[in-house]
Coordinates of C-alpha atoms and ligand atoms in Angstrom, one line a residue:
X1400 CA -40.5 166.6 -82.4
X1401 CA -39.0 164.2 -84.7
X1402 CA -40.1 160.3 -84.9
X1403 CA -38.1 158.0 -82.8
X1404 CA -35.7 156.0 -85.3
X1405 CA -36.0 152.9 -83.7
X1406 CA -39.9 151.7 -83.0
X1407 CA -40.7 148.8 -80.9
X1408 CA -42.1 146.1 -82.7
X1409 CA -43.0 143.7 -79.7
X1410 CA -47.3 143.3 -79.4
X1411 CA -47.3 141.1 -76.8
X1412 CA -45.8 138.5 -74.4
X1413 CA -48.6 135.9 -74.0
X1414 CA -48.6 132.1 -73.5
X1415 CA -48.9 129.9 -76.4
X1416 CA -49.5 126.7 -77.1
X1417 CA -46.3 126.2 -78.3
X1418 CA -47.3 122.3 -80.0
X1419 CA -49.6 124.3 -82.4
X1420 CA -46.2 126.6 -83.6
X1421 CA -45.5 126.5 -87.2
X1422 CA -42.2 127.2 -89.3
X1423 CA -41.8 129.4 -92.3
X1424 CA -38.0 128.0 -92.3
X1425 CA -37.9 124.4 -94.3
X1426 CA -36.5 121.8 -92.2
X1427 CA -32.5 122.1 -93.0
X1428 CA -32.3 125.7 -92.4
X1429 CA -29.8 125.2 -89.5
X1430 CA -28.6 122.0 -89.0
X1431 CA -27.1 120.6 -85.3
X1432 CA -23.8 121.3 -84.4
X1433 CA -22.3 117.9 -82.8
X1434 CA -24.6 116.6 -80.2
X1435 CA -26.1 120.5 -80.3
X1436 CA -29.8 118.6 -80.0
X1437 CA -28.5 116.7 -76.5
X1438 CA -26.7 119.4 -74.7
X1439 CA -30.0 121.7 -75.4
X1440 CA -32.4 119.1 -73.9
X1441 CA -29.5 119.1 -71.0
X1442 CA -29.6 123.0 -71.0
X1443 CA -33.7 123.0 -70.9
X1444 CA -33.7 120.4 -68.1
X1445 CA -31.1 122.5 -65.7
X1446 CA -32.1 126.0 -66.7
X1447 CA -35.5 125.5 -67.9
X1448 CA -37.6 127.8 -70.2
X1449 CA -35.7 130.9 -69.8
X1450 CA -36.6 132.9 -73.3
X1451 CA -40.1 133.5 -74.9
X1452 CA -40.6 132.0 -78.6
X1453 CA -40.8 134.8 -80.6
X1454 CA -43.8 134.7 -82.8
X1455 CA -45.6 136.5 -86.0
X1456 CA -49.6 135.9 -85.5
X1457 CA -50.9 135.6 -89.1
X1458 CA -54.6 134.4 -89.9
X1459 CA -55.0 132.1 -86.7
X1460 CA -51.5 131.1 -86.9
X1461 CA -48.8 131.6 -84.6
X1462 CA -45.4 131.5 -87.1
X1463 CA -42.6 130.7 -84.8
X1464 CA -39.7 133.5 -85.8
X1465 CA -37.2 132.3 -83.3
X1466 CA -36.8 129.2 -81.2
X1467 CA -37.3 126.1 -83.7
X1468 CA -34.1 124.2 -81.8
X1469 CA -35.9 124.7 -78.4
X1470 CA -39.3 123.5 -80.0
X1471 CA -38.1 120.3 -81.6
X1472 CA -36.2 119.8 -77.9
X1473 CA -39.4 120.5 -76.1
X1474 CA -41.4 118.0 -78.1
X1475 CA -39.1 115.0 -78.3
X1476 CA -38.8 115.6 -74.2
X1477 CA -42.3 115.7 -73.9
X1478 CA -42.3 112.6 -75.8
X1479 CA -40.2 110.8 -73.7
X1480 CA -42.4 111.2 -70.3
X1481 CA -41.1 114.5 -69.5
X1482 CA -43.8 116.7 -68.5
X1483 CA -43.3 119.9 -70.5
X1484 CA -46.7 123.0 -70.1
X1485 CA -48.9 123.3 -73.0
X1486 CA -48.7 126.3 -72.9
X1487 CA -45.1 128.4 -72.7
X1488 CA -44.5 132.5 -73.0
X1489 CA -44.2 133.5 -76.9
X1490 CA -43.2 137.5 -77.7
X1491 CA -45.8 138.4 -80.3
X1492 CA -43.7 140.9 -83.2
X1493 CA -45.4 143.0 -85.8
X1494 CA -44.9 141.9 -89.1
X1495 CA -46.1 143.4 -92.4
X1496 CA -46.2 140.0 -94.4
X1497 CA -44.8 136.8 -94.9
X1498 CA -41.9 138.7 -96.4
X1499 CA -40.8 140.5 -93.1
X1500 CA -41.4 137.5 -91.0
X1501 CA -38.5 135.8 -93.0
X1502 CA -36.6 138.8 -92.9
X1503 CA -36.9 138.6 -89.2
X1504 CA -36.3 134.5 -89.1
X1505 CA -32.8 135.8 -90.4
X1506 CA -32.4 138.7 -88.2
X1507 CA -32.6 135.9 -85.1
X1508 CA -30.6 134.0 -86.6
X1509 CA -28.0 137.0 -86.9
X1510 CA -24.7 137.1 -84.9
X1511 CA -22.9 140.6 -84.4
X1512 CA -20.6 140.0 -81.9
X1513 CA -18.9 137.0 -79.9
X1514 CA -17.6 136.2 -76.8
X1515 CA -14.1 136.5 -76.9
X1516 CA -11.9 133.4 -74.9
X1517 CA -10.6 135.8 -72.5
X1518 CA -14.0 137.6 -72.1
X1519 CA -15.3 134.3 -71.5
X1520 CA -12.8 133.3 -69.1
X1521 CA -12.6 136.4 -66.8
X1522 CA -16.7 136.3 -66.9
X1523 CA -16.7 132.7 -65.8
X1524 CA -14.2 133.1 -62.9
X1525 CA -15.8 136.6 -61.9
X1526 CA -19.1 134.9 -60.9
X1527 CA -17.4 131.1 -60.1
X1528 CA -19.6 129.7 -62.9
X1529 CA -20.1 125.9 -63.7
X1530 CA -21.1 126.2 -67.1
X1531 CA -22.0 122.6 -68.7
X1532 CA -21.1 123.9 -72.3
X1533 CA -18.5 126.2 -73.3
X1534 CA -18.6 125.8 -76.7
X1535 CA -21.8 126.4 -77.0
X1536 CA -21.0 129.7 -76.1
X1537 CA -18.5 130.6 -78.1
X1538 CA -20.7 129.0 -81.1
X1539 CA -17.7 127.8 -83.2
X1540 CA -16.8 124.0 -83.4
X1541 CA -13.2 124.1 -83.2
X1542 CA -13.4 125.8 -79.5
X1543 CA -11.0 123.8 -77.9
X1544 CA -13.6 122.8 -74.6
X1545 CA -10.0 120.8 -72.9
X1546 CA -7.8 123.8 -73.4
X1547 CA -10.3 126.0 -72.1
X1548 CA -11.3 124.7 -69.2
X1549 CA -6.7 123.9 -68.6
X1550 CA -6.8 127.9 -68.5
X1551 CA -9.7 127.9 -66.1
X1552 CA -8.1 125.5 -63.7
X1553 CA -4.6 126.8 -64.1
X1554 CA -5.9 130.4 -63.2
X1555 CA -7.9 129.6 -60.5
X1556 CA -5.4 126.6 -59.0
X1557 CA -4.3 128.7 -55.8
X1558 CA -2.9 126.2 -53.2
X1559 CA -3.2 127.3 -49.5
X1560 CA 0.3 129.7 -48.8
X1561 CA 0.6 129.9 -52.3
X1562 CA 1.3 133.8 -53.0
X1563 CA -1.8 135.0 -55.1
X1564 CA -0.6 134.7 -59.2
X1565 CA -2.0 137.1 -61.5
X1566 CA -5.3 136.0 -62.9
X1567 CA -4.7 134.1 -66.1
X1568 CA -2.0 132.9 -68.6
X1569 CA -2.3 135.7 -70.9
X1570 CA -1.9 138.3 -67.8
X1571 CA 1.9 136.4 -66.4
X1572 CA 2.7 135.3 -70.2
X1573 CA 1.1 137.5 -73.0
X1574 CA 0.1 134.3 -74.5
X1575 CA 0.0 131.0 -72.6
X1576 CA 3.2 129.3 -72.7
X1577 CA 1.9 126.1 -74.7
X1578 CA 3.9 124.1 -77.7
X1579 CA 1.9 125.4 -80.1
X1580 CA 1.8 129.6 -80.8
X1581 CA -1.1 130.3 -83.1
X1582 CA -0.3 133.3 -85.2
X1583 CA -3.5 133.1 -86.9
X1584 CA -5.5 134.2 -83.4
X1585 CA -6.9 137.7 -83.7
X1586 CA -4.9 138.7 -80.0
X1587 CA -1.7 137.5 -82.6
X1588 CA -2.3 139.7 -85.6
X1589 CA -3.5 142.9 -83.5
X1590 CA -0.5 142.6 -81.5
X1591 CA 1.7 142.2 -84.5
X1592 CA 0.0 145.0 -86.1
X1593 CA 1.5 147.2 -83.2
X1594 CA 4.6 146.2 -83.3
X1595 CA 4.7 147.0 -87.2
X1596 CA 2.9 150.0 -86.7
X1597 CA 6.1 151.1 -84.9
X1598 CA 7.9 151.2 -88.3
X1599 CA 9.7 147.9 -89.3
X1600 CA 11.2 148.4 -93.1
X1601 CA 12.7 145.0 -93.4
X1602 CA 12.4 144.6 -96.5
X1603 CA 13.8 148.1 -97.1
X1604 CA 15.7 147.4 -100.9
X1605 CA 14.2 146.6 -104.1
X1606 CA 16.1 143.3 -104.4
X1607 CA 15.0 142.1 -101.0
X1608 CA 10.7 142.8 -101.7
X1609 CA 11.8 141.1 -105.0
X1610 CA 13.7 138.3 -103.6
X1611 CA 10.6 137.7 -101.4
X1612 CA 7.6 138.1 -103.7
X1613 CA 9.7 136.3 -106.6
X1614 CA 10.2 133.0 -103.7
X1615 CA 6.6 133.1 -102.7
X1616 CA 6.7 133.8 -99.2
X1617 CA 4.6 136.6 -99.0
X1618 CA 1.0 136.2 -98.9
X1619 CA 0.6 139.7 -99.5
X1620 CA 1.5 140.0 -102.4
X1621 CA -0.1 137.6 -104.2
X1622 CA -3.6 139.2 -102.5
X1623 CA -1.8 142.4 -104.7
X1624 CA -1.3 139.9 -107.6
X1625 CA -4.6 138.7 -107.9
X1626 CA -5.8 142.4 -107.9
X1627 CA -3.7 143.0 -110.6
X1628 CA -4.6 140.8 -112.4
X1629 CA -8.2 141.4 -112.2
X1630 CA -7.7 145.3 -113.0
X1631 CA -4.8 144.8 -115.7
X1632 CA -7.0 141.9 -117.5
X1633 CA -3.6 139.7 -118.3
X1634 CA -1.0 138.2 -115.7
X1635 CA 1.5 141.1 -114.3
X1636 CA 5.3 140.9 -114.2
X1637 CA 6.5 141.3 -110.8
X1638 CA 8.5 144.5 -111.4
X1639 CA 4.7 146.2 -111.9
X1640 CA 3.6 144.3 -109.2
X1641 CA 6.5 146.0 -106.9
X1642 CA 6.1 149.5 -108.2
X1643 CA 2.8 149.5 -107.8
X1644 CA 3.3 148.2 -104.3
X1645 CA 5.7 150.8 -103.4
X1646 CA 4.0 153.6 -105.6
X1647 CA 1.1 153.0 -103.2
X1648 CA 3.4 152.7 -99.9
X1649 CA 2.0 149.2 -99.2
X1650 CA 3.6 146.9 -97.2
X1651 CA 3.9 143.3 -98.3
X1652 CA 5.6 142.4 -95.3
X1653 CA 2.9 139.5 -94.2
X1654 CA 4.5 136.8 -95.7
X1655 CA 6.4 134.0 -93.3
X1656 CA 9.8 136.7 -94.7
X1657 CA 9.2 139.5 -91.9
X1658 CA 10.3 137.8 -89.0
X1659 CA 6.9 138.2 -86.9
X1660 CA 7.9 140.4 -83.8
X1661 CA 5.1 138.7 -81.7
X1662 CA 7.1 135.8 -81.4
X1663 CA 10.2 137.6 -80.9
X1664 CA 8.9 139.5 -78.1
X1665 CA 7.8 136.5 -76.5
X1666 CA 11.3 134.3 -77.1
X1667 CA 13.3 137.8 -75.7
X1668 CA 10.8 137.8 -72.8
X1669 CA 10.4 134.5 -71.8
X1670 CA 14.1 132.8 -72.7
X1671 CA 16.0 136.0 -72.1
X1672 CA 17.1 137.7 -68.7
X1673 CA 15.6 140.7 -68.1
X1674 CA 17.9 143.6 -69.8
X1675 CA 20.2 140.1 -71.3
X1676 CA 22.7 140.8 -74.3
X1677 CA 20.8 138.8 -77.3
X1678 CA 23.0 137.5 -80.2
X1679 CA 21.9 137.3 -83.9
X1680 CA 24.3 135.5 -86.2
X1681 CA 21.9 135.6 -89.2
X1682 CA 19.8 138.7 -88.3
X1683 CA 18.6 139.0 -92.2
X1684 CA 15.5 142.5 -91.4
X1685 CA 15.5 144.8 -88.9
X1686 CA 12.6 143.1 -86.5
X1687 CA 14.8 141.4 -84.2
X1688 CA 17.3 144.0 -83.5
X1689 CA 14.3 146.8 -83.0
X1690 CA 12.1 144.7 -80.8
X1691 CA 15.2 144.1 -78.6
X1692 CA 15.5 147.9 -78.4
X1693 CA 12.2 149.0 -77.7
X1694 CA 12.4 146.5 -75.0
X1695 CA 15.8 147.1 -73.5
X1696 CA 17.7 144.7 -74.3
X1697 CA 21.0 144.9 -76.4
X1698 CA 21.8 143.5 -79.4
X1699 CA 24.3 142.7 -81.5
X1700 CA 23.3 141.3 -84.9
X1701 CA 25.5 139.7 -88.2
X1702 CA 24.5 139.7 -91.9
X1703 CA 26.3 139.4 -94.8
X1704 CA 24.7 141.5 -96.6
X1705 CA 26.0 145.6 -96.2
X1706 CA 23.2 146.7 -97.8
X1707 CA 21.0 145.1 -94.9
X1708 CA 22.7 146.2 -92.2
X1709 CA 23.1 149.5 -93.1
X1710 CA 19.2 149.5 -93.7
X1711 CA 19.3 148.5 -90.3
X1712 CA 21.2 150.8 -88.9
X1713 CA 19.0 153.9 -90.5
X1714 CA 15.9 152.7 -88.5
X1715 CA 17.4 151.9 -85.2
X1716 CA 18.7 155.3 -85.6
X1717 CA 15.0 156.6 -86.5
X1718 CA 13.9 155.0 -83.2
X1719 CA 17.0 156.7 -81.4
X1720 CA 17.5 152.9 -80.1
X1721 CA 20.5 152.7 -78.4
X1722 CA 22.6 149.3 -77.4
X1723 CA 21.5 147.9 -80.7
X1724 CA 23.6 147.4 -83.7
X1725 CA 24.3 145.1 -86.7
X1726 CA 28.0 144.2 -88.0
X1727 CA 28.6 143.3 -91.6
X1728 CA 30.2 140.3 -92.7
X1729 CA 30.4 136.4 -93.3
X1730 CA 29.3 134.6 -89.1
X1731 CA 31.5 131.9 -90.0
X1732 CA 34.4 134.7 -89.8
X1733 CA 32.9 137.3 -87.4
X1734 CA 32.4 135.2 -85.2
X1735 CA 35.8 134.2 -84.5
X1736 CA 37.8 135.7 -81.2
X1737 CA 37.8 139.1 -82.5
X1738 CA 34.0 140.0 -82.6
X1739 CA 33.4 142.9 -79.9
X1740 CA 31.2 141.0 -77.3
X1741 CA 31.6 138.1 -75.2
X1742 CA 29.5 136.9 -72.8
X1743 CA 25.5 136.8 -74.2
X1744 CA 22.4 135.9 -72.4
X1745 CA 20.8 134.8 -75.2
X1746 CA 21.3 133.5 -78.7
X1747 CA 18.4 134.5 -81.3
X1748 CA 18.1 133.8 -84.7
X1749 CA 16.4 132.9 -88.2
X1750 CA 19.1 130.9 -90.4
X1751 CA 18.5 130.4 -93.7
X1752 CA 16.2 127.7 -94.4
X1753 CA 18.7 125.8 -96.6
X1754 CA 18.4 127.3 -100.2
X1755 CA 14.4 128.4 -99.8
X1756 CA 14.9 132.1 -100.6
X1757 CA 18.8 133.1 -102.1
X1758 CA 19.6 136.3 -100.1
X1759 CA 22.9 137.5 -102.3
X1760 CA 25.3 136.0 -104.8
X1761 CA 28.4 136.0 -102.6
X1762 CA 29.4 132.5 -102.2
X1763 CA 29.9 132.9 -98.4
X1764 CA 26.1 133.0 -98.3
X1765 CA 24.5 130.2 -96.6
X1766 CA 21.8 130.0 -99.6
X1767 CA 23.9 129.6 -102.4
X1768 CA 25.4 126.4 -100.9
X1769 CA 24.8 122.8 -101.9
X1770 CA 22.9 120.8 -98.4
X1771 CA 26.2 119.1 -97.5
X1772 CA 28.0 122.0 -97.3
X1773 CA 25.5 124.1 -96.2
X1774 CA 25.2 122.0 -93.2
X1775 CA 29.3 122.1 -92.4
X1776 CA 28.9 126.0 -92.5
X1777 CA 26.4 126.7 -90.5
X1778 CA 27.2 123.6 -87.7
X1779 CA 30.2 126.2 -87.5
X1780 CA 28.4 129.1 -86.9
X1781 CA 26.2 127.5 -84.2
X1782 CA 29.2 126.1 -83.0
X1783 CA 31.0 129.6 -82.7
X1784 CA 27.8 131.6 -81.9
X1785 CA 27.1 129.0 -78.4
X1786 CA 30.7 129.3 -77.8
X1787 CA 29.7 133.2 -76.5
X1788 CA 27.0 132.0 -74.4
X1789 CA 27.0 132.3 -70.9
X1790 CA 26.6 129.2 -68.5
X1791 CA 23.2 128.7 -68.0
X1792 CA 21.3 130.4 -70.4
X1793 CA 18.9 129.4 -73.9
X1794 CA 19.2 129.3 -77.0
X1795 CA 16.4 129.4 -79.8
X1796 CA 16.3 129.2 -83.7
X1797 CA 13.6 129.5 -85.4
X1798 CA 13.5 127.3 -88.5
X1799 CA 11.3 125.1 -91.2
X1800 CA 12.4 122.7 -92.8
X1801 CA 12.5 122.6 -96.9
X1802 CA 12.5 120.3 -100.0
X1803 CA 15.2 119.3 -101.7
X1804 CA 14.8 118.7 -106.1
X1805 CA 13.1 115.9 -105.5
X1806 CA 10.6 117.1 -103.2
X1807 CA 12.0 115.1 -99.8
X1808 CA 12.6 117.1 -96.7
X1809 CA 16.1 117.9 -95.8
X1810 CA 15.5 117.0 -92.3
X1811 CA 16.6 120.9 -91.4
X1812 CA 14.9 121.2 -88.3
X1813 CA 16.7 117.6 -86.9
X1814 CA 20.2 119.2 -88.2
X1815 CA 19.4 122.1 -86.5
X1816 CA 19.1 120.4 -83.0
X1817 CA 21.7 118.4 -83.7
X1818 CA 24.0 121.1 -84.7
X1819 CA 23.5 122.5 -81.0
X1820 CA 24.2 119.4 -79.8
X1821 CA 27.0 119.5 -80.9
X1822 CA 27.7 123.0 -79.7
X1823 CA 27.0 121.4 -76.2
X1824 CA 23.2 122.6 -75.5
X1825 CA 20.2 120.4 -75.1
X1826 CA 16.9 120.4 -76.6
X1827 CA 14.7 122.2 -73.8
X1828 CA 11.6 123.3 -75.5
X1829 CA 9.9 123.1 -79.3
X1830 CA 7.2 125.2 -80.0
X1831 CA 4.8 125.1 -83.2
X1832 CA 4.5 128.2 -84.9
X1833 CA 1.1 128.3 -86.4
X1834 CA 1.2 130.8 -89.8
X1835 CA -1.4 132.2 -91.1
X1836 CA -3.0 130.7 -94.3
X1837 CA -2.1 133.5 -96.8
X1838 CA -1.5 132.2 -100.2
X1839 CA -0.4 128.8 -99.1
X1840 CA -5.0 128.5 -99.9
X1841 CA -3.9 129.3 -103.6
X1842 CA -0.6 127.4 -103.9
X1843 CA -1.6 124.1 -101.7
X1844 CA -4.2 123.0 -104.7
X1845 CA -0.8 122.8 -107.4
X1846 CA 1.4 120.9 -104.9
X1847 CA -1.0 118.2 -103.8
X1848 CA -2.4 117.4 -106.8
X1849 CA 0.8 117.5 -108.3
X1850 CA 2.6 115.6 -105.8
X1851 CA 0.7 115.1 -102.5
X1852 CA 2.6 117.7 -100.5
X1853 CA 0.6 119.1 -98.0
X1854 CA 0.4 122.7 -97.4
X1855 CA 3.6 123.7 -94.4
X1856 CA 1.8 126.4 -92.4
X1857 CA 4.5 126.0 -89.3
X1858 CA 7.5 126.5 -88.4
X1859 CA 9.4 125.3 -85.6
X1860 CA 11.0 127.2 -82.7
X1861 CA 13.6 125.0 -81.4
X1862 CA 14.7 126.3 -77.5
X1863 CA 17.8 124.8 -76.5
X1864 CA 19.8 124.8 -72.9
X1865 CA 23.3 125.2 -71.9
X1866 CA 24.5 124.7 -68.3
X1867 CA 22.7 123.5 -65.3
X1868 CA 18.9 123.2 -65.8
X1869 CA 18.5 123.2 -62.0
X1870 CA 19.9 127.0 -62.4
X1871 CA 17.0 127.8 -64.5
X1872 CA 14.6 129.0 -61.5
X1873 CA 17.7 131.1 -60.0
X1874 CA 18.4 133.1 -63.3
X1875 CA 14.9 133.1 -64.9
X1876 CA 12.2 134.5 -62.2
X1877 CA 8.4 133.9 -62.4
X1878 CA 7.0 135.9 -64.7
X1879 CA 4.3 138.7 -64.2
X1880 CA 4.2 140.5 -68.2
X1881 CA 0.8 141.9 -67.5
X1882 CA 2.0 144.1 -65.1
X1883 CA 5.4 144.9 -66.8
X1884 CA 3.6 145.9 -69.7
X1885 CA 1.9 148.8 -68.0
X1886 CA 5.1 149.7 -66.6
X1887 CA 6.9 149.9 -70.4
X1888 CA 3.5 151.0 -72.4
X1889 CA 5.2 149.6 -75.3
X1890 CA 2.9 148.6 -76.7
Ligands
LIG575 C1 16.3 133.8 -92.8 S1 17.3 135.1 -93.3 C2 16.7 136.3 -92.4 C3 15.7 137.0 -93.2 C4 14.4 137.1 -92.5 N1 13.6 138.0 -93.3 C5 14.5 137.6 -91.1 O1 14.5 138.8 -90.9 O2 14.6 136.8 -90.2 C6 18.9 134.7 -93.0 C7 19.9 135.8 -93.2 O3 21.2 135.2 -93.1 C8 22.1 135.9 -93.9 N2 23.3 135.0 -94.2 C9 23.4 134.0 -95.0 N3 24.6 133.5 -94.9 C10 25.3 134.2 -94.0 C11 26.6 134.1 -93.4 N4 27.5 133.2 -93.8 N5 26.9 134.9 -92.4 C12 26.0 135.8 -92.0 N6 24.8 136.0 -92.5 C13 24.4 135.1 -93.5 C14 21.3 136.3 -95.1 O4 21.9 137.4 -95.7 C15 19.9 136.5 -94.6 O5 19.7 137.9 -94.3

């Protein structure tokens, strides 16, 4: 018979005199996260002495491997005229030598896994807890306790009558339906990372991946850069950095220039009727013409750019989407009586950002315009693109603003909503789009110092109403997308 791989190492579970413990750890091994050393005295007091000290016995000495918080607790309750025992349950471990008791010190210190918010959240409700400390829990300072404990209510609210809602936010909504949408969340990314998994090509031509890595809105390829750099020993050109890219199949699509189909899914299922006909004056990649396919609804999208839409086409056909389709040519123009469809649920899109990123050379193109006359263009297209709304339905855009020469904002994002204004829709709804960090860690040190800009890791998603807003129950109904999803299996 072969040896067992894993040997128990516990001797003994004996009382202690736990005020005789001593530390191999120097005093600031761990330090108190805020008021950590109160709530665990408030922990102690309502659930008591729940977990032995662990301990290494070592000539006469009991070295305390695990439980140095609770000790220090113990003894300034004890010192304030709380009776505590003298002597308290310690698990006695084998140890070879100092050494390996430290080794251990750090193995209890060790985290492998965490409690995930929803894990947390379905646990708590599952057994009706009344947990004093959530964030204790989750071990990470930034747990937002207030938001948390919002879920918690909102899930559990049922009023008398009330028909029986499905259990949490994330269950009726994918994600809770807050103003701010954190990308950044690992639910996000491993969402997103389906979608793309489905096969986006965006960014499909040379010039576009070019256009993109050369206006520094991927952060994926400057993670590529930096390798590069490191293998190559000098600073690559980007046309190495783009054949290697493609040479290796890579896709630098994680830059704030795919459009992130998470969010998309969400605007289509939240702000559009079920099956509703979505409009995309600027559609630019493929993302939000496939995600409207995969999810039924049809789409009609405009580019300038034939090379785009063509690039398009290929991979709605490679998805045998039907419904969906992209038309070449200038909005301003194709969007004028002639253009096929009339009558859409739901306007979509991603303008350009003033001249951020330059998407051709034709002068039609929003980017190559000065601001002034940028704005006169696309207040048009708005204007014309609202015009084939139907009554009572939203709108959104999805926009950042940008700096002009002189490093002011343009005060895009108030155009924007003022451009709809007037179009004739209201402001209903503005969402925070939280992006993920990328290279903006890399490029933030250059712009503050030089200039106190701070790092812009949002954008805005601007949601605007046209019609009655008392028709908005009527048209949109509750939403369940838990279940729905098991219906689809999209994803
Ligand atoms: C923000 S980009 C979209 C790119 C982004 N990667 C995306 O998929 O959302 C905006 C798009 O507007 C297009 N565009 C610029 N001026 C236009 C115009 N006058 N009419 C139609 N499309 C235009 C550009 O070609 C570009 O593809």
């Amino acid at each position: 018979m072969s040896q067992p791989v894993i040997n128990s190492r516990i001797i003994k579970l004996e009382p202690i005199n736990w005020k005789e413990l001593q530390f191999i750890q120097q005093e600031d091994f761990k330090e108190w996260l805020p008021n950590g050393d109160k709530k665990l005295i408030e922990s102690l007091l309502k659930y008591q002495f729940a977990d032995p000290f662990k301990v290494w016995h070592h000539n006469g000495i009991n070295y305390c491997l695990d439980g140095r918080h609770r000790f220090l607790d113990l003894k300034s309750v004890s010192e304030n005229g709380h009776e505590v025992p003298d002597m308290l349950p310690a698990t006695f471990i084998d140890c070879k030598d100092m050494k390996e008791a430290a080794e251990l010190v750090l193995v209890y210190s060790s985290a492998y896994a965490k409690i995930t918010q929803q894990g947390l959240l379905d646990f708590v409700k599952n057994f009706d807890l009344d947990f004093p400390d959530m964030q204790a829990i989750m071990n990470i300072p930034e747990f937002d306790d207030i938001a948390f404990q919002g879920l918690l209510n909102e899930s559990s609210g049922i009023e008398p009558g009330e028909k029986i809602i499905p259990s949490s936010l994330k269950d009726s909504f994918i994600f809770p339906p807050f103003s701010i949408l954190d990308t950044r969340s690992g639910t996000w990314q491993e969402r997103k990372r389906k979608w793309i998994e489905l096969g986006f090509n965006s960014q499909e031509t040379r010039e576009d991946v070019e256009l993109i890595a050369k206006s520094g809105q991927s952060s994926g390829i400057y993670e590529l850069k930096n390798k590069m750099r490191d293998m190559l020993q000098r600073e690559p050109t980007w046309d190495e950095i783009i054949d290697y890219a493609k040479k290796k199949g890579m896709h630098i699509y994680e830059g704030a220039s795919i459009f992130d189909p998470v969010l998309c899914e969400l605007s289509y299922r939240w702000f559009c009727p079920l099956g509703g006909k979505i409009l995309d004056p600027f559609a630019g990649g493929s993302v939000r013409g496939i995600v409207a396919g995969v999810l039924g609804y049809p789409y009609a999208g405009i580019d300038l750019r034939k090379e785009q839409v063509e690039a398009n086409r290929k991979q709605a056909s490679i998805l045998s989407l039907e419904n969906v389709d992209w038309f070449t040519g200038d909005s301003n123009e194709v969007l004028n009586s002639e253009f096929p469809t009339d009558g859409f649920d739901f306007v979509y899109s991603c303008p350009p950002y003033a001249d951020l990123e330059k998407y051709s050379d034709d002068p039609k193109d929003l980017s190559n315009m000065d601001y002034d006359q940028f704005k006169e263009v696309y207040f048009s297209i708005i204007k014309k693109a609202v015009a084939k709304l139907k009554e009572d339905r939203f709108a959104c855009f999805v926009v950042g603003d940008v700096r002009d020469k002189n490093g002011f904002y343009y005060n895009f994002v108030s155009d924007t909503i003022q451009a709809f204004k007037d179009a004739g829709m209201e402001l209903y709804n503005e969402i925070i789009l939280v992006n993920v960090v990328g290279s903006l860690a890399i490029r933030v040190r250059r712009q503050f110092n030089g200039g106190r800009k701070v790092g812009k890791m949002h954008q805005n998603v601007l949601v605007f109403y046209k019609g009655d807003p008392k028709k908005i129950k009527e048209n949109y109904p509750e939403l369940n997308l838990g279940e729905l999803e098991e219906t689809l299996e999209v994803i």
